[in-house]
Amino acid sequence: MNILVINCGSSSLKFQLIDSGTEKWIAKGLCERIGIEGSRITYTPAEGEKEETVTPMPDHTEAIRLVLEALTNEKTGVVKSLSEINAVGHRIVHGGEKFASSTVIDDEVMKAIEACNDLAPLHNPANLIGIRSCRELMDQTPMVAVFDTAFHQTMPAKAYMYGLPYEYYEKYKVRKYGFHGTSHSYVSKRAAEFLGEKYEDMKIIVCHLGNGASVSAVQNGKCIDTSMGLTPLEGLIMGTRSGDIDPAIMEFLAHKEGLGIDEVMNILNKKSGVYGLSGNVSSDFRDLEKAAGEGNEKAKLTLDAFDYRVAKYIGAYVAAMNGVDAICFTAGVGENGSTTRERVCAYLGYLGIELDKEANAKRGEDVVISTQDSKTKVLVIPTNEELAIARETSALLKA
Ligand code: ADP
């Protein structure tokens, strides 16, 4: 089966065509600046050159039309016609409590996704536009929705409820949902498989450390807790998001700086995290490591604070599961930041963890980075959300 995976943001669209048999990508690319001047599409066939075209994309339908045109292009395309694209898998950010697993898209499902817009006002409407545009252009092709929140729906109420008046849960479904679920699911399963252990018997902690970052606790194949919340703002210190703070800081800052709620939210989402804490050095860990290496004290403090928060979440989840068999690092920083991994693991001596320096220096492959006699295994598992979405899509359509 050829599965087109679509990840539609408010002004961007990532795509990958995957052969579900070989699990290899056939072509991939990115549309940027949709609805903004200077929009462009990047397209890379697996057996060809990457090409970039600057072309107007007034809306997502036009972006998807260009994607389909690139995939079927006589010279550089990878399929002869649209009929060779057997299904589309859409990444959807928020599925609320309604979706605990992926689902085939129909009108009812569209309505249910729309009902979750309130919970993810920046993301879900864009995801829906992506689905509508695809349906318009490929009305006979089956489509599947894969939710970022679905994997975390197995959390027990004691983990997902906040200490707030219960009525807000009843009225508005205010609770912890968690995100990056496709990645946490993929990585935890892959870790068990790689170790040759039974997934259903394991206690696994996944640290998805990218620009957005979250930790999850997976016990017996089910997520029992995760660090992101109602929105992706909770938890770790991220690229530009604050993660956990005293909620009273919002009111304090609003008064002191004369800011409205939207401005405070903008600061917490876009100007905080490692970017803000470092005094605007960068949200990119490569820049922060470099600055810290050159003696920038704020950059050093930022990295210390980031590592410490990750280590604290790991500790909390060890307590929640009464132990841990494997700790996995994934996503941009988790996969590439060997120094971050080293510093986080330095907190974990109480778990009998010792790092294998040589293994920790490897890149781009599944690898155990703890020493052979480490009681708890530490792994790097490169995440592959597109492949996970393609797998879900093909499994649902075969069923
Ligand atoms: P997202 O998908 O959330 O945008 P990614 O998972 O792609 O993020 O991670 C991007 C981040 O990975 C970059 O901002 C950078 O901080 C980090 N990163 C990438 N390469 C390296 C590296 N070699 N060393 C440390 N961090 C890296």
Coordinates of N, CA and C in Angstrom, one line a residue, residues 157-379:
A157 N -7.4 8.4 36.0 CA -7.9 9.7 36.4 C -7.0 10.4 37.4
K158 N -6.4 9.6 38.3 CA -5.5 10.2 39.3 C -4.3 10.9 38.6
A159 N -4.0 10.5 37.4 CA -2.8 11.1 36.7 C -3.3 12.3 35.9
Y160 N -4.5 12.2 35.3 CA -4.9 13.2 34.4 C -5.8 14.4 35.0
M161 N -6.3 14.2 36.2 CA -7.1 15.3 36.8 C -6.2 16.3 37.5
Y162 N -6.6 17.6 37.3 CA -5.9 18.7 38.0 C -6.6 19.0 39.3
G163 N -5.9 19.6 40.3 CA -6.5 20.0 41.5 C -7.3 21.2 41.4
L164 N -8.3 21.2 40.5 CA -9.2 22.3 40.2 C -10.6 21.9 40.5
P165 N -11.6 22.9 40.6 CA -13.0 22.5 40.8 C -13.4 21.5 39.8
Y166 N -14.1 20.4 40.2 CA -14.4 19.3 39.3 C -15.3 19.8 38.2
E167 N -16.1 20.9 38.4 CA -17.0 21.3 37.4 C -16.3 21.7 36.1
Y168 N -15.1 22.1 36.2 CA -14.4 22.5 34.9 C -14.1 21.3 34.1
Y169 N -13.9 20.2 34.7 CA -13.7 19.0 33.9 C -15.1 18.6 33.3
E170 N -16.1 18.7 34.1 CA -17.5 18.4 33.6 C -17.9 19.3 32.5
K171 N -17.7 20.6 32.7 CA -18.2 21.6 31.7 C -17.3 21.6 30.5
Y172 N -15.9 21.7 30.7 CA -15.0 22.0 29.6 C -14.0 20.9 29.3
K173 N -14.1 19.8 30.1 CA -13.1 18.7 29.9 C -11.7 19.1 30.2
V174 N -11.5 20.0 31.2 CA -10.2 20.5 31.6 C -9.5 19.3 32.3
R175 N -8.5 18.8 31.7 CA -7.7 17.7 32.3 C -6.4 17.6 31.5
K176 N -5.5 16.7 32.0 CA -4.3 16.4 31.2 C -4.6 15.5 30.0
Y177 N -4.1 15.8 28.9 CA -4.3 14.9 27.7 C -2.9 14.4 27.3
G178 N -1.9 15.2 27.2 CA -0.6 14.8 26.7 C -0.5 14.8 25.2
F179 N 0.7 15.0 24.7 CA 0.9 15.1 23.2 C 2.1 14.2 22.8
H180 N 2.5 14.3 21.6 CA 3.6 13.4 21.0 C 3.3 11.9 21.2
G181 N 2.0 11.6 21.3 CA 1.6 10.2 21.6 C 2.1 9.2 20.6
T182 N 2.1 9.6 19.3 CA 2.5 8.7 18.2 C 4.0 8.4 18.4
S183 N 4.8 9.4 18.9 CA 6.2 9.1 19.1 C 6.4 8.3 20.3
H184 N 5.7 8.6 21.4 CA 5.9 7.8 22.7 C 5.5 6.4 22.4
S185 N 4.4 6.1 21.7 CA 4.0 4.8 21.4 C 5.0 4.1 20.5
Y186 N 5.4 4.7 19.4 CA 6.4 4.1 18.5 C 7.7 3.7 19.2
V187 N 8.2 4.7 20.0 CA 9.6 4.5 20.6 C 9.5 3.5 21.7
S188 N 8.4 3.5 22.5 CA 8.4 2.5 23.6 C 8.2 1.1 23.1
K189 N 7.4 0.9 22.0 CA 7.3 -0.4 21.4 C 8.6 -0.9 20.8
R190 N 9.2 0.0 20.1 CA 10.5 -0.3 19.4 C 11.6 -0.7 20.4
A191 N 11.6 0.0 21.6 CA 12.6 -0.3 22.6 C 12.4 -1.7 23.1
A192 N 11.2 -2.1 23.4 CA 10.9 -3.5 23.9 C 11.4 -4.5 22.8
E193 N 11.0 -4.2 21.5 CA 11.4 -5.1 20.4 C 12.9 -5.2 20.3
F194 N 13.5 -4.0 20.4 CA 15.0 -4.0 20.2 C 15.7 -4.7 21.4
L195 N 15.1 -4.7 22.6 CA 15.7 -5.4 23.7 C 15.3 -6.9 23.7
G196 N 14.4 -7.2 22.9 CA 13.9 -8.6 22.8 C 13.1 -8.9 24.0
E197 N 12.4 -7.9 24.6 CA 11.5 -8.1 25.7 C 10.1 -8.0 25.3
K198 N 9.2 -8.5 26.2 CA 7.8 -8.4 25.9 C 7.3 -7.0 26.3
Y199 N 6.7 -6.3 25.4 CA 6.2 -4.9 25.6 C 5.3 -4.9 26.8
E200 N 4.4 -5.8 26.9 CA 3.3 -5.9 27.9 C 3.9 -6.1 29.3
D201 N 5.2 -6.5 29.4 CA 5.7 -6.8 30.7 C 6.7 -5.7 31.2
M202 N 6.8 -4.7 30.4 CA 7.9 -3.7 30.7 C 7.4 -2.4 31.3
K203 N 8.3 -1.7 32.0 CA 8.1 -0.4 32.5 C 9.1 0.5 31.8
I204 N 8.6 1.4 31.0 CA 9.5 2.2 30.1 C 9.2 3.7 30.3
I205 N 10.3 4.5 30.3 CA 10.1 5.9 30.3 C 10.7 6.5 29.0
V206 N 9.9 7.2 28.3 CA 10.3 7.8 27.0 C 10.5 9.3 27.2
C207 N 11.7 9.8 26.8 CA 12.0 11.2 26.9 C 12.0 11.7 25.4
H208 N 11.0 12.4 25.0 CA 10.9 12.9 23.6 C 11.4 14.4 23.8
L209 N 12.7 14.6 23.4 CA 13.3 15.9 23.6 C 13.5 16.6 22.3
G210 N 12.6 17.3 21.8 CA 12.8 18.1 20.6 C 12.6 19.5 20.9
N211 N 12.1 20.3 19.9 CA 11.8 21.7 20.2 C 10.6 21.7 21.2
G212 N 9.6 20.9 20.9 CA 8.6 20.6 22.0 C 9.2 19.4 22.7
A213 N 8.9 19.2 24.0 CA 9.5 18.1 24.7 C 8.5 17.5 25.7
S214 N 8.5 16.2 25.8 CA 7.7 15.6 26.8 C 8.2 14.2 27.3
V215 N 7.8 13.8 28.5 CA 8.3 12.5 29.0 C 7.0 11.7 29.2
S216 N 7.1 10.4 29.0 CA 5.9 9.6 29.4 C 6.3 8.3 30.1
A217 N 5.4 7.8 30.9 CA 5.6 6.6 31.6 C 4.7 5.5 31.0
V218 N 5.3 4.4 30.5 CA 4.6 3.4 29.8 C 4.7 2.1 30.6
Q219 N 3.6 1.6 31.2 CA 3.7 0.4 32.0 C 2.8 -0.7 31.3
N220 N 3.4 -1.8 31.1 CA 2.7 -3.0 30.5 C 2.0 -2.5 29.2
G221 N 2.7 -1.8 28.4 CA 2.2 -1.4 27.1 C 1.2 -0.3 27.1
K222 N 1.0 0.4 28.3 CA 0.0 1.5 28.3 C 0.6 2.7 29.0
C223 N 0.3 3.9 28.4 CA 0.7 5.1 29.0 C 0.0 5.3 30.3
I224 N 0.8 5.6 31.4 CA 0.1 5.8 32.7 C 0.3 7.3 33.1
D225 N 1.2 8.0 32.5 CA 1.4 9.4 32.8 C 2.2 10.1 31.8
T226 N 2.1 11.4 31.6 CA 2.9 12.1 30.7 C 3.0 13.6 31.1
S227 N 4.1 14.2 30.6 CA 4.4 15.6 31.2 C 3.6 16.7 30.6
M228 N 3.1 16.6 29.3 CA 2.3 17.7 28.8 C 0.9 17.6 29.3
G229 N 0.1 18.6 29.2 CA -1.2 18.7 29.9 C -2.4 18.9 29.0
L230 N -3.2 19.8 29.4 CA -4.4 20.2 28.6 C -3.9 20.7 27.2
T231 N -2.7 21.4 27.3 CA -2.0 21.9 26.1 C -0.6 21.5 26.2
P232 N 0.2 21.7 25.2 CA 1.6 21.3 25.2 C 2.5 22.2 26.1
L233 N 1.9 23.1 26.8 CA 2.7 24.0 27.6 C 3.3 23.5 28.9
E234 N 2.7 22.4 29.4 CA 3.1 21.9 30.7 C 4.3 21.0 30.6
G235 N 5.0 20.9 31.7 CA 6.1 19.8 31.8 C 7.5 20.4 31.7
L236 N 8.2 19.8 30.8 CA 9.6 20.1 30.6 C 9.9 21.6 30.2
I237 N 11.1 22.1 30.4 CA 11.5 23.4 29.8 C 11.7 23.1 28.3
M238 N 11.1 23.8 27.4 CA 11.2 23.4 26.0 C 12.0 24.4 25.2
G239 N 11.9 24.3 23.9 CA 12.6 25.3 23.0 C 12.2 26.7 23.4
T240 N 10.9 27.0 23.3 CA 10.4 28.4 23.7 C 9.3 28.3 24.7
R241 N 8.8 27.1 25.1 CA 7.7 27.0 26.0 C 8.3 26.8 27.5
S242 N 7.6 27.5 28.4 CA 8.1 27.5 29.8 C 8.1 26.1 30.5
G243 N 7.1 25.3 30.1 CA 6.9 24.1 30.9 C 6.3 24.5 32.3
D244 N 6.4 23.6 33.3 CA 5.8 23.9 34.6 C 6.3 25.2 35.2
I245 N 5.3 26.0 35.6 CA 5.7 27.2 36.4 C 4.6 27.4 37.5
D246 N 4.8 28.2 38.5 CA 3.7 28.5 39.4 C 2.7 29.3 38.6
P247 N 1.4 28.8 38.6 CA 0.4 29.6 37.7 C 0.2 31.0 38.2
A248 N 0.6 31.3 39.4 CA 0.4 32.7 39.9 C 1.3 33.7 39.2
I249 N 2.4 33.2 38.6 CA 3.3 34.0 37.8 C 2.6 34.8 36.7
M250 N 1.6 34.2 36.2 CA 0.8 34.8 35.1 C 0.2 36.1 35.5
E251 N -0.5 36.1 36.7 CA -1.1 37.3 37.2 C 0.0 38.3 37.6
F252 N 1.0 37.8 38.3 CA 2.1 38.7 38.7 C 2.7 39.5 37.5
L253 N 3.0 38.7 36.5 CA 3.6 39.4 35.3 C 2.6 40.3 34.6
A254 N 1.4 39.9 34.5 CA 0.3 40.8 33.9 C 0.3 42.1 34.6
H255 N 0.3 42.1 36.0 CA 0.3 43.3 36.7 C 1.6 44.2 36.6
K256 N 2.7 43.5 36.7 CA 4.0 44.2 36.7 C 4.2 44.8 35.3
E257 N 3.9 44.1 34.3 CA 4.3 44.5 32.9 C 3.1 45.1 32.2
G258 N 1.9 45.2 32.8 CA 0.7 45.7 32.2 C 0.3 44.9 30.9
L259 N 0.3 43.6 31.1 CA 0.0 42.7 29.9 C -1.4 42.1 30.0
G260 N -1.9 41.8 28.8 CA -3.2 41.1 28.8 C -2.9 39.6 28.8
I261 N -3.9 38.8 29.0 CA -3.8 37.3 29.0 C -3.1 36.7 27.8
D262 N -3.5 37.3 26.6 CA -2.9 36.8 25.4 C -1.4 37.0 25.3
E263 N -1.1 38.2 25.8 CA 0.4 38.5 25.7 C 1.2 37.7 26.7
V264 N 0.6 37.4 27.9 CA 1.3 36.5 28.8 C 1.4 35.1 28.2
M265 N 0.3 34.6 27.6 CA 0.4 33.3 27.0 C 1.4 33.3 25.8
N266 N 1.5 34.4 25.1 CA 2.5 34.4 24.0 C 3.9 34.3 24.6
I267 N 4.2 35.0 25.8 CA 5.5 34.9 26.4 C 5.8 33.5 26.8
L268 N 4.8 32.8 27.4 CA 5.0 31.5 28.0 C 5.2 30.5 26.8
N269 N 4.5 30.7 25.7 CA 4.6 29.7 24.6 C 5.8 30.0 23.6
K270 N 6.1 31.3 23.4 CA 7.0 31.6 22.3 C 8.3 32.3 22.8
K271 N 8.3 32.8 24.0 CA 9.5 33.6 24.4 C 10.2 33.0 25.6
S272 N 9.8 31.9 26.1 CA 10.3 31.3 27.3 C 11.2 30.1 27.0
G273 N 11.1 29.1 27.8 CA 11.9 27.9 27.6 C 13.4 28.2 27.6
V274 N 14.2 27.3 26.9 CA 15.6 27.5 26.9 C 16.0 28.8 26.2
Y275 N 15.1 29.3 25.2 CA 15.4 30.5 24.6 C 15.3 31.7 25.5
G276 N 14.2 31.8 26.3 CA 14.0 32.9 27.2 C 15.0 32.8 28.4
L277 N 15.1 31.7 28.9 CA 16.0 31.5 30.1 C 17.4 31.8 29.8
S278 N 17.9 31.5 28.6 CA 19.3 31.8 28.3 C 19.5 33.3 27.9
G279 N 18.5 34.1 28.1 CA 18.6 35.5 27.7 C 18.6 35.6 26.2
N280 N 17.8 34.8 25.5 CA 17.6 34.8 24.1 C 18.8 34.4 23.3
V281 N 19.7 33.5 23.9 CA 20.8 33.0 23.1 C 20.2 32.2 21.9
S282 N 19.3 31.2 22.2 CA 18.8 30.4 21.1 C 17.8 29.4 21.7
S283 N 16.9 28.9 20.8 CA 16.1 27.8 21.2 C 16.7 26.5 20.8
D284 N 17.8 26.6 20.0 CA 18.5 25.4 19.5 C 19.6 25.0 20.4
F285 N 19.6 23.7 20.8 CA 20.6 23.2 21.7 C 22.0 23.2 21.2
R286 N 22.2 23.2 19.9 CA 23.5 23.3 19.4 C 24.1 24.7 19.7
D287 N 23.3 25.7 19.6 CA 23.8 27.1 19.9 C 24.0 27.2 21.4
L288 N 23.2 26.6 22.2 CA 23.3 26.7 23.6 C 24.6 26.0 24.1
E289 N 24.8 24.8 23.6 CA 26.0 24.1 23.9 C 27.3 24.9 23.6
K290 N 27.2 25.5 22.4 CA 28.4 26.3 22.0 C 28.6 27.5 22.9
A291 N 27.5 28.2 23.2 CA 27.6 29.4 24.1 C 28.1 28.9 25.4
A292 N 27.5 27.8 26.0 CA 28.0 27.4 27.3 C 29.4 27.0 27.3
G293 N 29.9 26.4 26.2 CA 31.3 26.0 26.0 C 32.2 27.2 26.0
E294 N 31.6 28.3 25.5 CA 32.4 29.6 25.4 C 32.3 30.4 26.7
G295 N 31.7 29.8 27.7 CA 31.6 30.5 29.0 C 30.4 31.3 29.3
N296 N 29.4 31.2 28.4 CA 28.1 32.0 28.7 C 27.4 31.4 29.9
E297 N 27.3 32.1 31.0 CA 26.8 31.6 32.2 C 25.3 31.3 32.1
K298 N 24.6 32.2 31.4 CA 23.1 31.9 31.3 C 22.8 30.7 30.4
A299 N 23.7 30.5 29.4 CA 23.5 29.2 28.6 C 23.8 28.0 29.4
K300 N 24.8 28.1 30.3 CA 25.1 27.0 31.2 C 24.0 26.7 32.1
L301 N 23.5 27.7 32.8 CA 22.4 27.6 33.7 C 21.2 27.0 33.0
T302 N 20.9 27.4 31.8 CA 19.8 26.9 31.0 C 19.9 25.4 30.8
L303 N 21.0 25.0 30.3 CA 21.2 23.5 30.1 C 21.1 22.8 31.4
D304 N 21.6 23.3 32.5 CA 21.5 22.7 33.8 C 20.0 22.5 34.2
A305 N 19.3 23.6 34.0 CA 17.9 23.6 34.4 C 17.1 22.7 33.5
F306 N 17.4 22.6 32.2 CA 16.7 21.7 31.3 C 16.9 20.2 31.8
D307 N 18.2 19.9 32.0 CA 18.6 18.5 32.4 C 17.9 18.1 33.7
Y308 N 18.0 19.1 34.6 CA 17.4 18.8 36.0 C 15.9 18.5 35.9
R309 N 15.2 19.2 35.1 CA 13.8 19.0 34.9 C 13.5 17.6 34.3
V310 N 14.3 17.3 33.3 CA 14.1 15.9 32.7 C 14.4 14.9 33.8
A311 N 15.5 15.0 34.5 CA 15.8 14.0 35.6 C 14.7 13.9 36.6
K312 N 14.1 15.1 37.0 CA 13.0 15.1 38.0 C 11.8 14.3 37.4
Y313 N 11.5 14.5 36.2 CA 10.3 13.8 35.6 C 10.6 12.3 35.6
I314 N 11.8 11.9 35.2 CA 12.2 10.5 35.2 C 12.0 9.9 36.6
G315 N 12.5 10.7 37.6 CA 12.3 10.2 39.0 C 10.8 10.1 39.4
A316 N 10.0 11.0 39.0 CA 8.6 10.9 39.3 C 8.0 9.7 38.7
Y317 N 8.4 9.4 37.4 CA 7.7 8.3 36.8 C 8.3 6.9 37.2
V318 N 9.5 6.9 37.7 CA 10.0 5.7 38.4 C 9.2 5.4 39.6
A319 N 8.9 6.5 40.4 CA 8.0 6.3 41.5 C 6.6 5.9 41.1
A320 N 6.1 6.5 40.1 CA 4.7 6.1 39.6 C 4.6 4.7 39.2
M321 N 5.7 4.1 38.6 CA 5.6 2.7 38.2 C 6.3 1.8 39.1
N322 N 6.8 2.3 40.2 CA 7.6 1.5 41.2 C 8.7 0.8 40.5
G323 N 9.4 1.5 39.7 CA 10.6 0.9 39.0 C 10.6 1.3 37.5
V324 N 11.7 1.0 36.8 CA 11.7 1.2 35.4 C 12.7 0.2 34.8
D325 N 12.4 -0.4 33.6 CA 13.3 -1.3 33.0 C 14.1 -0.6 31.9
A326 N 13.5 0.4 31.2 CA 14.3 1.1 30.1 C 13.9 2.5 30.1
I327 N 14.9 3.4 29.8 CA 14.7 4.8 29.6 C 15.1 5.1 28.2
C328 N 14.2 5.7 27.4 CA 14.6 6.0 26.0 C 14.7 7.5 25.7
F329 N 15.6 7.8 24.9 CA 15.8 9.2 24.5 C 15.4 9.2 23.0
T330 N 14.6 10.3 22.6 CA 14.3 10.4 21.2 C 14.1 11.9 20.8
A331 N 13.8 12.1 19.5 CA 13.6 13.5 18.9 C 14.9 14.2 18.8
G332 N 14.9 15.4 18.2 CA 16.1 16.2 17.9 C 17.2 16.2 19.0
V333 N 16.9 16.6 20.2 CA 17.9 16.7 21.2 C 18.2 15.3 21.8
G334 N 17.1 14.5 22.0 CA 17.3 13.2 22.5 C 18.1 12.3 21.7
E335 N 18.0 12.5 20.3 CA 18.7 11.6 19.4 C 20.1 12.1 19.1
N336 N 20.3 13.4 19.2 CA 21.6 14.0 18.8 C 22.4 14.5 19.9
G337 N 21.8 14.9 21.0 CA 22.5 15.6 22.1 C 23.1 14.6 23.1
S338 N 24.3 14.1 22.7 CA 24.9 13.1 23.6 C 25.3 13.7 24.9
T339 N 25.6 15.0 24.9 CA 26.0 15.6 26.2 C 24.8 15.8 27.1
T340 N 23.6 16.1 26.5 CA 22.4 16.2 27.3 C 22.1 14.9 27.9
R341 N 22.2 13.8 27.1 CA 21.9 12.4 27.7 C 22.9 12.1 28.8
E342 N 24.1 12.5 28.6 CA 25.1 12.2 29.6 C 24.8 12.9 30.9
R343 N 24.4 14.2 30.8 CA 24.2 15.0 32.0 C 22.9 14.5 32.7
V344 N 21.9 14.1 31.9 CA 20.6 13.6 32.5 C 20.9 12.3 33.3
C345 N 21.7 11.4 32.6 CA 21.9 10.1 33.2 C 22.8 10.2 34.4
A346 N 23.6 11.3 34.5 CA 24.4 11.5 35.7 C 23.5 11.6 37.0
Y347 N 22.3 12.0 36.8 CA 21.3 12.0 38.0 C 20.8 10.7 38.4
L348 N 21.0 9.7 37.5 CA 20.3 8.4 37.6 C 21.1 7.2 38.2
G349 N 22.2 7.6 38.9 CA 23.0 6.6 39.6 C 22.2 5.7 40.5
Y350 N 21.2 6.2 41.1 CA 20.3 5.4 42.0 C 19.6 4.3 41.3
L351 N 19.5 4.4 40.0 CA 18.9 3.3 39.2 C 19.9 2.3 38.7
G352 N 21.2 2.5 39.2 CA 22.3 1.6 38.7 C 22.7 1.8 37.3
I353 N 22.4 3.1 36.8 CA 22.7 3.4 35.4 C 24.1 3.9 35.2
E354 N 24.8 3.3 34.3 CA 26.1 3.8 33.9 C 26.1 3.9 32.4
L355 N 26.7 5.0 31.8 CA 26.7 5.1 30.4 C 27.9 4.5 29.7
D356 N 27.6 3.9 28.6 CA 28.7 3.4 27.7 C 29.1 4.6 26.8
K357 N 30.2 5.2 27.0 CA 30.6 6.4 26.3 C 30.6 6.2 24.8
E358 N 31.2 5.1 24.4 CA 31.3 4.8 22.9 C 29.9 4.7 22.3
A359 N 29.0 3.9 23.0 CA 27.7 3.8 22.4 C 26.9 5.1 22.4
N360 N 27.2 5.9 23.4 CA 26.5 7.2 23.5 C 26.9 8.2 22.4
A361 N 28.0 7.9 21.8 CA 28.5 8.8 20.7 C 27.9 8.4 19.4
K362 N 27.2 7.3 19.3 CA 26.6 6.8 18.0 C 25.5 7.7 17.6
R363 N 25.2 7.7 16.3 CA 24.1 8.6 15.8 C 23.2 7.9 14.8
G364 N 21.9 8.2 14.8 CA 21.0 7.8 13.7 C 20.7 6.3 13.8
E365 N 20.8 5.6 14.9 CA 20.4 4.2 14.9 C 19.9 3.9 16.3
D366 N 19.1 2.8 16.4 CA 18.6 2.3 17.7 C 19.9 1.8 18.4
V367 N 20.1 2.2 19.6 CA 21.3 1.8 20.4 C 21.1 1.8 21.9
V368 N 21.6 0.8 22.5 CA 21.6 0.8 24.0 C 22.8 1.6 24.4
I369 N 22.7 2.6 25.2 CA 23.8 3.5 25.6 C 24.3 3.3 27.0
S370 N 23.6 2.3 27.8 CA 24.0 2.0 29.1 C 25.0 0.8 29.0
T371 N 25.8 0.7 30.0 CA 26.8 -0.5 30.0 C 26.0 -1.8 30.2
Q372 N 26.7 -2.9 29.9 CA 26.0 -4.2 29.9 C 25.5 -4.5 31.3
D373 N 26.2 -4.1 32.4 CA 25.7 -4.5 33.7 C 24.8 -3.4 34.3
S374 N 24.5 -2.4 33.5 CA 23.5 -1.4 34.0 C 22.1 -2.1 34.3
K375 N 21.6 -1.9 35.5 CA 20.4 -2.6 35.8 C 19.2 -2.1 35.0
T376 N 19.1 -0.8 34.8 CA 18.1 -0.2 34.0 C 18.8 0.1 32.6
K377 N 18.2 -0.2 31.5 CA 18.7 0.0 30.2 C 18.4 1.4 29.8
V378 N 19.4 2.1 29.2 CA 19.1 3.4 28.6 C 19.3 3.3 27.1
L379 N 18.4 3.8 26.3 CA 18.5 3.6 24.8 C 18.2 4.9 24.1

